[in-house]
């Protein structure tokens, strides 16, 4: 039996915390809650979470401030970061992986959890020594190439998030193609396959595009974690 997803929810509105946690529990998710970003950060440091849902405007520490701190202190175990807000998405939410608009849509939350579960269930293994043997370069050069791969993919993932947010179909296709090529070059098959799906998906189906974005982000985060343990 698979362990349930574990999610941290931070919102200064008690009603919203209860509502969202009840929706999560409906889908078998374990939840912890906090009334602001500062307390959420303290809870995060004590446990593992698959995703952190942060209200954008909170006292003491805002959602974007908390998200930035999570990225800074835990790059090797970064959870899916979801911004929740009653207002439309703005530039201050760029560090988030997903944007959830209030009032909450049950179907959207279920789809998001399904995408996260699918990404976490997929096998993530990588035999770096075997890749070195196949490509035929020395280990030092391959490590340099891997560092460059992480840098490029981090930048392109941000470009992909921006393209999805702007619903720029041509840019989504272009960035996904670049990411697919980089993943193929380093023989990261899970990531290559997801980027290929994003390149070829019907871009008018924005729900499917967003869910693929979640899976790509999770896959890249897990792959990078293999090299930071």
mmCIF file with all atom_site columns, C-alpha atoms in Angstrom:
data_model
loop_
_atom_site.group_PDB
_atom_site.id
_atom_site.type_symbol
_atom_site.label_atom_id
_atom_site.label_alt_id
_atom_site.label_comp_id
_atom_site.label_asym_id
_atom_site.label_entity_id
_atom_site.label_seq_id
_atom_site.pdbx_PDB_ins_code
_atom_site.Cartn_x
_atom_site.Cartn_y
_atom_site.Cartn_z
_atom_site.occupancy
_atom_site.B_iso_or_equiv
_atom_site.pdbx_formal_charge
_atom_site.auth_seq_id
_atom_site.auth_comp_id
_atom_site.auth_asym_id
_atom_site.auth_atom_id
_atom_site.pdbx_PDB_model_num
ATOM 1   C CA . UNK A 1 1   ? 0.000   0.000  0.000   1.00 0.00 ? 1   UNK A CA 1
ATOM 2   C CA . UNK A 1 2   ? 1.374   3.404  -0.983  1.00 0.00 ? 2   UNK A CA 1
ATOM 3   C CA . UNK A 1 3   ? 1.835   6.059  1.666   1.00 0.00 ? 3   UNK A CA 1
ATOM 4   C CA . UNK A 1 4   ? -0.670  8.912  1.372   1.00 0.00 ? 4   UNK A CA 1
ATOM 5   C CA . UNK A 1 5   ? 0.460   12.314 0.175   1.00 0.00 ? 5   UNK A CA 1
ATOM 6   C CA . UNK A 1 6   ? 1.476   14.647 2.971   1.00 0.00 ? 6   UNK A CA 1
ATOM 7   C CA . UNK A 1 7   ? 0.635   18.306 2.474   1.00 0.00 ? 7   UNK A CA 1
ATOM 8   C CA . UNK A 1 8   ? 1.198   21.487 4.478   1.00 0.00 ? 8   UNK A CA 1
ATOM 9   C CA . UNK A 1 9   ? -1.390  24.268 4.172   1.00 0.00 ? 9   UNK A CA 1
ATOM 10  C CA . UNK A 1 10  ? -0.735  27.843 5.323   1.00 0.00 ? 10  UNK A CA 1
ATOM 11  C CA . UNK A 1 11  ? -3.491  30.461 5.285   1.00 0.00 ? 11  UNK A CA 1
ATOM 12  C CA . UNK A 1 12  ? -4.310  33.196 7.785   1.00 0.00 ? 12  UNK A CA 1
ATOM 13  C CA . UNK A 1 13  ? -8.038  32.564 7.258   1.00 0.00 ? 13  UNK A CA 1
ATOM 14  C CA . UNK A 1 14  ? -9.099  29.701 9.535   1.00 0.00 ? 14  UNK A CA 1
ATOM 15  C CA . UNK A 1 15  ? -12.144 28.898 7.376   1.00 0.00 ? 15  UNK A CA 1
ATOM 16  C CA . UNK A 1 16  ? -9.976  28.480 4.281   1.00 0.00 ? 16  UNK A CA 1
ATOM 17  C CA . UNK A 1 17  ? -7.533  26.238 6.192   1.00 0.00 ? 17  UNK A CA 1
ATOM 18  C CA . UNK A 1 18  ? -10.384 24.007 7.348   1.00 0.00 ? 18  UNK A CA 1
ATOM 19  C CA . UNK A 1 19  ? -12.044 23.953 3.913   1.00 0.00 ? 19  UNK A CA 1
ATOM 20  C CA . UNK A 1 20  ? -8.884  23.061 2.010   1.00 0.00 ? 20  UNK A CA 1
ATOM 21  C CA . UNK A 1 21  ? -7.734  20.473 4.545   1.00 0.00 ? 21  UNK A CA 1
ATOM 22  C CA . UNK A 1 22  ? -11.175 18.805 4.462   1.00 0.00 ? 22  UNK A CA 1
ATOM 23  C CA . UNK A 1 23  ? -11.018 18.661 0.653   1.00 0.00 ? 23  UNK A CA 1
ATOM 24  C CA . UNK A 1 24  ? -7.540  17.124 0.857   1.00 0.00 ? 24  UNK A CA 1
ATOM 25  C CA . UNK A 1 25  ? -8.656  14.545 3.414   1.00 0.00 ? 25  UNK A CA 1
ATOM 26  C CA . UNK A 1 26  ? -11.531 13.639 1.110   1.00 0.00 ? 26  UNK A CA 1
ATOM 27  C CA . UNK A 1 27  ? -8.881  12.401 -1.345  1.00 0.00 ? 27  UNK A CA 1
ATOM 28  C CA . UNK A 1 28  ? -6.887  10.534 1.316   1.00 0.00 ? 28  UNK A CA 1
ATOM 29  C CA . UNK A 1 29  ? -4.256  13.196 1.891   1.00 0.00 ? 29  UNK A CA 1
ATOM 30  C CA . UNK A 1 30  ? -2.593  13.816 5.261   1.00 0.00 ? 30  UNK A CA 1
ATOM 31  C CA . UNK A 1 31  ? -2.578  17.534 6.152   1.00 0.00 ? 31  UNK A CA 1
ATOM 32  C CA . UNK A 1 32  ? -0.948  19.886 8.578   1.00 0.00 ? 32  UNK A CA 1
ATOM 33  C CA . UNK A 1 33  ? -1.874  23.564 8.750   1.00 0.00 ? 33  UNK A CA 1
ATOM 34  C CA . UNK A 1 34  ? -0.351  26.867 9.832   1.00 0.00 ? 34  UNK A CA 1
ATOM 35  C CA . UNK A 1 35  ? -1.776  30.421 10.119  1.00 0.00 ? 35  UNK A CA 1
ATOM 36  C CA . UNK A 1 36  ? 1.170   32.184 8.454   1.00 0.00 ? 36  UNK A CA 1
ATOM 37  C CA . UNK A 1 37  ? 4.349   31.604 6.487   1.00 0.00 ? 37  UNK A CA 1
ATOM 38  C CA . UNK A 1 38  ? 6.642   31.767 9.496   1.00 0.00 ? 38  UNK A CA 1
ATOM 39  C CA . UNK A 1 39  ? 4.843   28.990 11.353  1.00 0.00 ? 39  UNK A CA 1
ATOM 40  C CA . UNK A 1 40  ? 4.569   26.997 8.117   1.00 0.00 ? 40  UNK A CA 1
ATOM 41  C CA . UNK A 1 41  ? 8.349   27.206 7.717   1.00 0.00 ? 41  UNK A CA 1
ATOM 42  C CA . UNK A 1 42  ? 8.857   25.909 11.263  1.00 0.00 ? 42  UNK A CA 1
ATOM 43  C CA . UNK A 1 43  ? 6.519   22.972 10.592  1.00 0.00 ? 43  UNK A CA 1
ATOM 44  C CA . UNK A 1 44  ? 8.213   22.266 7.247   1.00 0.00 ? 44  UNK A CA 1
ATOM 45  C CA . UNK A 1 45  ? 11.657  22.046 8.861   1.00 0.00 ? 45  UNK A CA 1
ATOM 46  C CA . UNK A 1 46  ? 10.449  19.286 11.206  1.00 0.00 ? 46  UNK A CA 1
ATOM 47  C CA . UNK A 1 47  ? 8.909   16.931 8.651   1.00 0.00 ? 47  UNK A CA 1
ATOM 48  C CA . UNK A 1 48  ? 8.690   15.849 5.024   1.00 0.00 ? 48  UNK A CA 1
ATOM 49  C CA . UNK A 1 49  ? 5.919   17.226 2.801   1.00 0.00 ? 49  UNK A CA 1
ATOM 50  C CA . UNK A 1 50  ? 5.095   16.336 -0.783  1.00 0.00 ? 50  UNK A CA 1
ATOM 51  C CA . UNK A 1 51  ? 3.469   19.722 -1.354  1.00 0.00 ? 51  UNK A CA 1
ATOM 52  C CA . UNK A 1 52  ? 3.069   23.047 0.441   1.00 0.00 ? 52  UNK A CA 1
ATOM 53  C CA . UNK A 1 53  ? 0.017   25.219 -0.235  1.00 0.00 ? 53  UNK A CA 1
ATOM 54  C CA . UNK A 1 54  ? 0.623   28.860 0.683   1.00 0.00 ? 54  UNK A CA 1
ATOM 55  C CA . UNK A 1 55  ? -1.797  31.765 0.743   1.00 0.00 ? 55  UNK A CA 1
ATOM 56  C CA . UNK A 1 56  ? -0.168  34.706 -0.992  1.00 0.00 ? 56  UNK A CA 1
ATOM 57  C CA . UNK A 1 57  ? -1.011  37.368 1.623   1.00 0.00 ? 57  UNK A CA 1
ATOM 58  C CA . UNK A 1 58  ? -0.374  36.391 5.257   1.00 0.00 ? 58  UNK A CA 1
ATOM 59  C CA . UNK A 1 59  ? 0.883   38.299 8.306   1.00 0.00 ? 59  UNK A CA 1
ATOM 60  C CA . UNK A 1 60  ? 4.409   37.766 9.699   1.00 0.00 ? 60  UNK A CA 1
ATOM 61  C CA . UNK A 1 61  ? 5.600   36.024 6.500   1.00 0.00 ? 61  UNK A CA 1
ATOM 62  C CA . UNK A 1 62  ? 3.813   35.999 3.147   1.00 0.00 ? 62  UNK A CA 1
ATOM 63  C CA . UNK A 1 63  ? 3.394   33.008 0.851   1.00 0.00 ? 63  UNK A CA 1
ATOM 64  C CA . UNK A 1 64  ? 6.101   34.107 -1.626  1.00 0.00 ? 64  UNK A CA 1
ATOM 65  C CA . UNK A 1 65  ? 8.535   34.810 1.242   1.00 0.00 ? 65  UNK A CA 1
ATOM 66  C CA . UNK A 1 66  ? 7.889   31.372 2.740   1.00 0.00 ? 66  UNK A CA 1
ATOM 67  C CA . UNK A 1 67  ? 8.244   29.668 -0.662  1.00 0.00 ? 67  UNK A CA 1
ATOM 68  C CA . UNK A 1 68  ? 11.586  31.398 -1.259  1.00 0.00 ? 68  UNK A CA 1
ATOM 69  C CA . UNK A 1 69  ? 12.853  30.242 2.139   1.00 0.00 ? 69  UNK A CA 1
ATOM 70  C CA . UNK A 1 70  ? 11.779  26.651 1.460   1.00 0.00 ? 70  UNK A CA 1
ATOM 71  C CA . UNK A 1 71  ? 13.666  26.678 -1.830  1.00 0.00 ? 71  UNK A CA 1
ATOM 72  C CA . UNK A 1 72  ? 16.728  28.140 -0.088  1.00 0.00 ? 72  UNK A CA 1
ATOM 73  C CA . UNK A 1 73  ? 16.886  25.754 2.864   1.00 0.00 ? 73  UNK A CA 1
ATOM 74  C CA . UNK A 1 74  ? 15.792  22.545 1.141   1.00 0.00 ? 74  UNK A CA 1
ATOM 75  C CA . UNK A 1 75  ? 16.877  22.476 -2.531  1.00 0.00 ? 75  UNK A CA 1
ATOM 76  C CA . UNK A 1 76  ? 17.356  18.693 -2.367  1.00 0.00 ? 76  UNK A CA 1
ATOM 77  C CA . UNK A 1 77  ? 13.862  17.987 -0.993  1.00 0.00 ? 77  UNK A CA 1
ATOM 78  C CA . UNK A 1 78  ? 11.830  20.816 -2.471  1.00 0.00 ? 78  UNK A CA 1
ATOM 79  C CA . UNK A 1 79  ? 8.109   20.014 -2.358  1.00 0.00 ? 79  UNK A CA 1
ATOM 80  C CA . UNK A 1 80  ? 5.545   21.072 -4.922  1.00 0.00 ? 80  UNK A CA 1
ATOM 81  C CA . UNK A 1 81  ? 4.845   24.728 -4.100  1.00 0.00 ? 81  UNK A CA 1
ATOM 82  C CA . UNK A 1 82  ? 1.257   25.819 -4.685  1.00 0.00 ? 82  UNK A CA 1
ATOM 83  C CA . UNK A 1 83  ? 0.119   29.424 -4.369  1.00 0.00 ? 83  UNK A CA 1
ATOM 84  C CA . UNK A 1 84  ? -3.477  29.948 -3.229  1.00 0.00 ? 84  UNK A CA 1
ATOM 85  C CA . UNK A 1 85  ? -5.097  33.337 -3.743  1.00 0.00 ? 85  UNK A CA 1
ATOM 86  C CA . UNK A 1 86  ? -8.392  35.106 -4.358  1.00 0.00 ? 86  UNK A CA 1
ATOM 87  C CA . UNK A 1 87  ? -6.652  37.357 -6.906  1.00 0.00 ? 87  UNK A CA 1
ATOM 88  C CA . UNK A 1 88  ? -5.324  36.599 -10.354 1.00 0.00 ? 88  UNK A CA 1
ATOM 89  C CA . UNK A 1 89  ? -1.745  35.387 -10.678 1.00 0.00 ? 89  UNK A CA 1
ATOM 90  C CA . UNK A 1 90  ? 0.918   38.105 -10.518 1.00 0.00 ? 90  UNK A CA 1
ATOM 91  C CA . UNK A 1 91  ? 4.712   38.311 -10.984 1.00 0.00 ? 91  UNK A CA 1
ATOM 92  C CA . UNK A 1 92  ? 5.329   37.819 -7.249  1.00 0.00 ? 92  UNK A CA 1
ATOM 93  C CA . UNK A 1 93  ? 4.219   34.174 -7.597  1.00 0.00 ? 93  UNK A CA 1
ATOM 94  C CA . UNK A 1 94  ? 6.954   33.166 -10.070 1.00 0.00 ? 94  UNK A CA 1
ATOM 95  C CA . UNK A 1 95  ? 8.672   30.771 -7.609  1.00 0.00 ? 95  UNK A CA 1
ATOM 96  C CA . UNK A 1 96  ? 5.534   28.631 -7.281  1.00 0.00 ? 96  UNK A CA 1
ATOM 97  C CA . UNK A 1 97  ? 4.925   25.456 -9.282  1.00 0.00 ? 97  UNK A CA 1
ATOM 98  C CA . UNK A 1 98  ? 1.146   25.864 -9.445  1.00 0.00 ? 98  UNK A CA 1
ATOM 99  C CA . UNK A 1 99  ? -1.439  28.579 -8.853  1.00 0.00 ? 99  UNK A CA 1
ATOM 100 C CA . UNK A 1 100 ? -4.791  27.742 -7.246  1.00 0.00 ? 100 UNK A CA 1
ATOM 101 C CA . UNK A 1 101 ? -7.480  30.407 -7.439  1.00 0.00 ? 101 UNK A CA 1
ATOM 102 C CA . UNK A 1 102 ? -10.107 30.795 -4.718  1.00 0.00 ? 102 UNK A CA 1
ATOM 103 C CA . UNK A 1 103 ? -12.877 29.715 -4.462  1.00 0.00 ? 103 UNK A CA 1
ATOM 104 C CA . UNK A 1 104 ? -11.420 26.220 -4.643  1.00 0.00 ? 104 UNK A CA 1
ATOM 105 C CA . UNK A 1 105 ? -12.455 23.896 -7.450  1.00 0.00 ? 105 UNK A CA 1
ATOM 106 C CA . UNK A 1 106 ? -12.732 20.300 -6.230  1.00 0.00 ? 106 UNK A CA 1
ATOM 107 C CA . UNK A 1 107 ? -12.027 18.819 -9.666  1.00 0.00 ? 107 UNK A CA 1
ATOM 108 C CA . UNK A 1 108 ? -8.903  20.943 -10.100 1.00 0.00 ? 108 UNK A CA 1
ATOM 109 C CA . UNK A 1 109 ? -7.588  19.915 -6.675  1.00 0.00 ? 109 UNK A CA 1
ATOM 110 C CA . UNK A 1 110 ? -8.227  16.243 -7.442  1.00 0.00 ? 110 UNK A CA 1
ATOM 111 C CA . UNK A 1 111 ? -6.429  16.529 -10.792 1.00 0.00 ? 111 UNK A CA 1
ATOM 112 C CA . UNK A 1 112 ? -3.504  18.297 -9.139  1.00 0.00 ? 112 UNK A CA 1
ATOM 113 C CA . UNK A 1 113 ? -3.192  15.598 -6.479  1.00 0.00 ? 113 UNK A CA 1
ATOM 114 C CA . UNK A 1 114 ? -3.441  12.884 -9.138  1.00 0.00 ? 114 UNK A CA 1
ATOM 115 C CA . UNK A 1 115 ? -0.623  14.510 -11.130 1.00 0.00 ? 115 UNK A CA 1
ATOM 116 C CA . UNK A 1 116 ? 1.534   14.788 -8.012  1.00 0.00 ? 116 UNK A CA 1
ATOM 117 C CA . UNK A 1 117 ? 0.838   11.175 -7.032  1.00 0.00 ? 117 UNK A CA 1
ATOM 118 C CA . UNK A 1 118 ? 1.673   9.973  -10.542 1.00 0.00 ? 118 UNK A CA 1
ATOM 119 C CA . UNK A 1 119 ? 4.957   11.889 -10.534 1.00 0.00 ? 119 UNK A CA 1
ATOM 120 C CA . UNK A 1 120 ? 5.979   10.560 -7.124  1.00 0.00 ? 120 UNK A CA 1
ATOM 121 C CA . UNK A 1 121 ? 5.044   6.968  -7.987  1.00 0.00 ? 121 UNK A CA 1
ATOM 122 C CA . UNK A 1 122 ? 7.140   6.840  -11.137 1.00 0.00 ? 122 UNK A CA 1
ATOM 123 C CA . UNK A 1 123 ? 10.452  5.062  -10.731 1.00 0.00 ? 123 UNK A CA 1
ATOM 124 C CA . UNK A 1 124 ? 13.381  7.426  -10.389 1.00 0.00 ? 124 UNK A CA 1
ATOM 125 C CA . UNK A 1 125 ? 16.745  5.740  -10.852 1.00 0.00 ? 125 UNK A CA 1
ATOM 126 C CA . UNK A 1 126 ? 19.842  6.779  -12.751 1.00 0.00 ? 126 UNK A CA 1
ATOM 127 C CA . UNK A 1 127 ? 23.084  4.861  -13.154 1.00 0.00 ? 127 UNK A CA 1
ATOM 128 C CA . UNK A 1 128 ? 25.567  7.691  -13.634 1.00 0.00 ? 128 UNK A CA 1
ATOM 129 C CA . UNK A 1 129 ? 28.490  5.304  -14.039 1.00 0.00 ? 129 UNK A CA 1
ATOM 130 C CA . UNK A 1 130 ? 26.672  3.458  -16.830 1.00 0.00 ? 130 UNK A CA 1
ATOM 131 C CA . UNK A 1 131 ? 25.811  6.738  -18.555 1.00 0.00 ? 131 UNK A CA 1
ATOM 132 C CA . UNK A 1 132 ? 29.487  7.730  -18.372 1.00 0.00 ? 132 UNK A CA 1
ATOM 133 C CA . UNK A 1 133 ? 30.439  4.382  -19.937 1.00 0.00 ? 133 UNK A CA 1
ATOM 134 C CA . UNK A 1 134 ? 27.908  4.728  -22.757 1.00 0.00 ? 134 UNK A CA 1
ATOM 135 C CA . UNK A 1 135 ? 28.768  8.339  -23.604 1.00 0.00 ? 135 UNK A CA 1
ATOM 136 C CA . UNK A 1 136 ? 32.478  7.650  -23.328 1.00 0.00 ? 136 UNK A CA 1
ATOM 137 C CA . UNK A 1 137 ? 33.699  10.767 -21.521 1.00 0.00 ? 137 UNK A CA 1
ATOM 138 C CA . UNK A 1 138 ? 35.681  10.944 -18.285 1.00 0.00 ? 138 UNK A CA 1
ATOM 139 C CA . UNK A 1 139 ? 33.853  11.365 -14.968 1.00 0.00 ? 139 UNK A CA 1
ATOM 140 C CA . UNK A 1 140 ? 35.084  14.914 -14.348 1.00 0.00 ? 140 UNK A CA 1
ATOM 141 C CA . UNK A 1 141 ? 33.769  16.086 -17.729 1.00 0.00 ? 141 UNK A CA 1
ATOM 142 C CA . UNK A 1 142 ? 30.461  14.303 -17.191 1.00 0.00 ? 142 UNK A CA 1
ATOM 143 C CA . UNK A 1 143 ? 30.055  15.928 -13.770 1.00 0.00 ? 143 UNK A CA 1
ATOM 144 C CA . UNK A 1 144 ? 30.660  19.312 -15.384 1.00 0.00 ? 144 UNK A CA 1
ATOM 145 C CA . UNK A 1 145 ? 28.023  18.484 -18.003 1.00 0.00 ? 145 UNK A CA 1
ATOM 146 C CA . UNK A 1 146 ? 25.580  17.379 -15.309 1.00 0.00 ? 146 UNK A CA 1
ATOM 147 C CA . UNK A 1 147 ? 26.063  20.660 -13.437 1.00 0.00 ? 147 UNK A CA 1
ATOM 148 C CA . UNK A 1 148 ? 25.359  22.506 -16.671 1.00 0.00 ? 148 UNK A CA 1
ATOM 149 C CA . UNK A 1 149 ? 22.300  20.309 -17.246 1.00 0.00 ? 149 UNK A CA 1
ATOM 150 C CA . UNK A 1 150 ? 20.888  21.272 -13.845 1.00 0.00 ? 150 UNK A CA 1
ATOM 151 C CA . UNK A 1 151 ? 21.508  24.953 -14.564 1.00 0.00 ? 151 UNK A CA 1
ATOM 152 C CA . UNK A 1 152 ? 19.911  24.834 -18.014 1.00 0.00 ? 152 UNK A CA 1
ATOM 153 C CA . UNK A 1 153 ? 16.905  22.810 -16.904 1.00 0.00 ? 153 UNK A CA 1
ATOM 154 C CA . UNK A 1 154 ? 16.271  25.086 -13.916 1.00 0.00 ? 154 UNK A CA 1
ATOM 155 C CA . UNK A 1 155 ? 16.217  28.097 -16.230 1.00 0.00 ? 155 UNK A CA 1
ATOM 156 C CA . UNK A 1 156 ? 14.076  26.396 -18.856 1.00 0.00 ? 156 UNK A CA 1
ATOM 157 C CA . UNK A 1 157 ? 11.611  25.155 -16.244 1.00 0.00 ? 157 UNK A CA 1
ATOM 158 C CA . UNK A 1 158 ? 11.063  28.771 -15.207 1.00 0.00 ? 158 UNK A CA 1
ATOM 159 C CA . UNK A 1 159 ? 10.587  29.674 -18.876 1.00 0.00 ? 159 UNK A CA 1
ATOM 160 C CA . UNK A 1 160 ? 8.060   26.851 -19.208 1.00 0.00 ? 160 UNK A CA 1
ATOM 161 C CA . UNK A 1 161 ? 6.122   28.044 -16.149 1.00 0.00 ? 161 UNK A CA 1
ATOM 162 C CA . UNK A 1 162 ? 6.007   31.545 -17.635 1.00 0.00 ? 162 UNK A CA 1
ATOM 163 C CA . UNK A 1 163 ? 4.856   30.247 -21.024 1.00 0.00 ? 163 UNK A CA 1
ATOM 164 C CA . UNK A 1 164 ? 2.097   28.167 -19.406 1.00 0.00 ? 164 UNK A CA 1
ATOM 165 C CA . UNK A 1 165 ? 0.968   31.111 -17.261 1.00 0.00 ? 165 UNK A CA 1
ATOM 166 C CA . UNK A 1 166 ? 0.771   33.292 -20.378 1.00 0.00 ? 166 UNK A CA 1
ATOM 167 C CA . UNK A 1 167 ? -0.813  30.460 -22.407 1.00 0.00 ? 167 UNK A CA 1
ATOM 168 C CA . UNK A 1 168 ? 1.810   31.031 -25.078 1.00 0.00 ? 168 UNK A CA 1
ATOM 169 C CA . UNK A 1 169 ? 1.407   27.862 -27.135 1.00 0.00 ? 169 UNK A CA 1
ATOM 170 C CA . UNK A 1 170 ? 4.417   28.404 -29.392 1.00 0.00 ? 170 UNK A CA 1
ATOM 171 C CA . UNK A 1 171 ? 6.694   29.128 -26.444 1.00 0.00 ? 171 UNK A CA 1
ATOM 172 C CA . UNK A 1 172 ? 5.429   26.064 -24.533 1.00 0.00 ? 172 UNK A CA 1
ATOM 173 C CA . UNK A 1 173 ? 6.307   23.897 -27.527 1.00 0.00 ? 173 UNK A CA 1
ATOM 174 C CA . UNK A 1 174 ? 9.694   25.572 -28.010 1.00 0.00 ? 174 UNK A CA 1
ATOM 175 C CA . UNK A 1 175 ? 10.774  25.310 -24.364 1.00 0.00 ? 175 UNK A CA 1
ATOM 176 C CA . UNK A 1 176 ? 9.497   21.732 -24.002 1.00 0.00 ? 176 UNK A CA 1
ATOM 177 C CA . UNK A 1 177 ? 11.515  20.785 -27.112 1.00 0.00 ? 177 UNK A CA 1
ATOM 178 C CA . UNK A 1 178 ? 14.683  22.313 -25.619 1.00 0.00 ? 178 UNK A CA 1
ATOM 179 C CA . UNK A 1 179 ? 14.123  20.513 -22.309 1.00 0.00 ? 179 UNK A CA 1
ATOM 180 C CA . UNK A 1 180 ? 13.478  17.223 -24.110 1.00 0.00 ? 180 UNK A CA 1
ATOM 181 C CA . UNK A 1 181 ? 16.740  17.577 -26.011 1.00 0.00 ? 181 UNK A CA 1
ATOM 182 C CA . UNK A 1 182 ? 18.741  18.322 -22.865 1.00 0.00 ? 182 UNK A CA 1
ATOM 183 C CA . UNK A 1 183 ? 17.174  15.375 -21.013 1.00 0.00 ? 183 UNK A CA 1
ATOM 184 C CA . UNK A 1 184 ? 17.832  13.054 -23.944 1.00 0.00 ? 184 UNK A CA 1
ATOM 185 C CA . UNK A 1 185 ? 21.466  14.157 -24.105 1.00 0.00 ? 185 UNK A CA 1
ATOM 186 C CA . UNK A 1 186 ? 21.987  13.190 -20.462 1.00 0.00 ? 186 UNK A CA 1
ATOM 187 C CA . UNK A 1 187 ? 19.856  10.043 -20.849 1.00 0.00 ? 187 UNK A CA 1
ATOM 188 C CA . UNK A 1 188 ? 17.213  11.090 -18.282 1.00 0.00 ? 188 UNK A CA 1
ATOM 189 C CA . UNK A 1 189 ? 14.379  9.096  -19.817 1.00 0.00 ? 189 UNK A CA 1
ATOM 190 C CA . UNK A 1 190 ? 11.535  9.959  -17.393 1.00 0.00 ? 190 UNK A CA 1
ATOM 191 C CA . UNK A 1 191 ? 12.100  13.651 -17.916 1.00 0.00 ? 191 UNK A CA 1
ATOM 192 C CA . UNK A 1 192 ? 12.591  13.304 -21.668 1.00 0.00 ? 192 UNK A CA 1
ATOM 193 C CA . UNK A 1 193 ? 9.263   11.481 -22.008 1.00 0.00 ? 193 UNK A CA 1
ATOM 194 C CA . UNK A 1 194 ? 7.338   14.082 -20.009 1.00 0.00 ? 194 UNK A CA 1
ATOM 195 C CA . UNK A 1 195 ? 8.868   16.943 -21.991 1.00 0.00 ? 195 UNK A CA 1
ATOM 196 C CA . UNK A 1 196 ? 7.948   15.134 -25.195 1.00 0.00 ? 196 UNK A CA 1
ATOM 197 C CA . UNK A 1 197 ? 4.356   14.877 -23.958 1.00 0.00 ? 197 UNK A CA 1
ATOM 198 C CA . UNK A 1 198 ? 4.347   18.599 -23.211 1.00 0.00 ? 198 UNK A CA 1
ATOM 199 C CA . UNK A 1 199 ? 5.757   19.381 -26.655 1.00 0.00 ? 199 UNK A CA 1
ATOM 200 C CA . UNK A 1 200 ? 3.015   17.422 -28.403 1.00 0.00 ? 200 UNK A CA 1
ATOM 201 C CA . UNK A 1 201 ? 0.021   17.991 -26.102 1.00 0.00 ? 201 UNK A CA 1
ATOM 202 C CA . UNK A 1 202 ? -3.033  19.901 -27.298 1.00 0.00 ? 202 UNK A CA 1
ATOM 203 C CA . UNK A 1 203 ? -2.129  23.364 -25.963 1.00 0.00 ? 203 UNK A CA 1
ATOM 204 C CA . UNK A 1 204 ? -5.796  24.417 -25.870 1.00 0.00 ? 204 UNK A CA 1
ATOM 205 C CA . UNK A 1 205 ? -6.305  21.906 -23.036 1.00 0.00 ? 205 UNK A CA 1
ATOM 206 C CA . UNK A 1 206 ? -4.813  24.198 -20.396 1.00 0.00 ? 206 UNK A CA 1
ATOM 207 C CA . UNK A 1 207 ? -5.752  21.805 -17.586 1.00 0.00 ? 207 UNK A CA 1
ATOM 208 C CA . UNK A 1 208 ? -3.673  19.011 -19.116 1.00 0.00 ? 208 UNK A CA 1
ATOM 209 C CA . UNK A 1 209 ? -0.820  21.431 -19.813 1.00 0.00 ? 209 UNK A CA 1
ATOM 210 C CA . UNK A 1 210 ? -0.768  22.541 -16.168 1.00 0.00 ? 210 UNK A CA 1
ATOM 211 C CA . UNK A 1 211 ? -0.806  18.964 -14.922 1.00 0.00 ? 211 UNK A CA 1
ATOM 212 C CA . UNK A 1 212 ? 2.101   18.040 -17.183 1.00 0.00 ? 212 UNK A CA 1
ATOM 213 C CA . UNK A 1 213 ? 3.958   21.056 -15.814 1.00 0.00 ? 213 UNK A CA 1
ATOM 214 C CA . UNK A 1 214 ? 3.465   19.681 -12.291 1.00 0.00 ? 214 UNK A CA 1
ATOM 215 C CA . UNK A 1 215 ? 4.817   16.286 -13.352 1.00 0.00 ? 215 UNK A CA 1
ATOM 216 C CA . UNK A 1 216 ? 7.834   17.778 -15.129 1.00 0.00 ? 216 UNK A CA 1
ATOM 217 C CA . UNK A 1 217 ? 8.684   19.920 -12.107 1.00 0.00 ? 217 UNK A CA 1
ATOM 218 C CA . UNK A 1 218 ? 8.381   16.961 -9.715  1.00 0.00 ? 218 UNK A CA 1
ATOM 219 C CA . UNK A 1 219 ? 10.423  14.691 -11.981 1.00 0.00 ? 219 UNK A CA 1
ATOM 220 C CA . UNK A 1 220 ? 13.245  17.218 -12.309 1.00 0.00 ? 220 UNK A CA 1
ATOM 221 C CA . UNK A 1 221 ? 13.261  17.896 -8.568  1.00 0.00 ? 221 UNK A CA 1
ATOM 222 C CA . UNK A 1 222 ? 13.486  14.169 -7.789  1.00 0.00 ? 222 UNK A CA 1
ATOM 223 C CA . UNK A 1 223 ? 16.238  13.623 -10.362 1.00 0.00 ? 223 UNK A CA 1
ATOM 224 C CA . UNK A 1 224 ? 18.290  16.492 -8.973  1.00 0.00 ? 224 UNK A CA 1
ATOM 225 C CA . UNK A 1 225 ? 17.781  15.008 -5.503  1.00 0.00 ? 225 UNK A CA 1
ATOM 226 C CA . UNK A 1 226 ? 19.652  11.873 -6.601  1.00 0.00 ? 226 UNK A CA 1
ATOM 227 C CA . UNK A 1 227 ? 22.805  14.003 -6.866  1.00 0.00 ? 227 UNK A CA 1
ATOM 228 C CA . UNK A 1 228 ? 22.386  16.009 -3.673  1.00 0.00 ? 228 UNK A CA 1
ATOM 229 C CA . UNK A 1 229 ? 21.853  13.227 -1.140  1.00 0.00 ? 229 UNK A CA 1
#
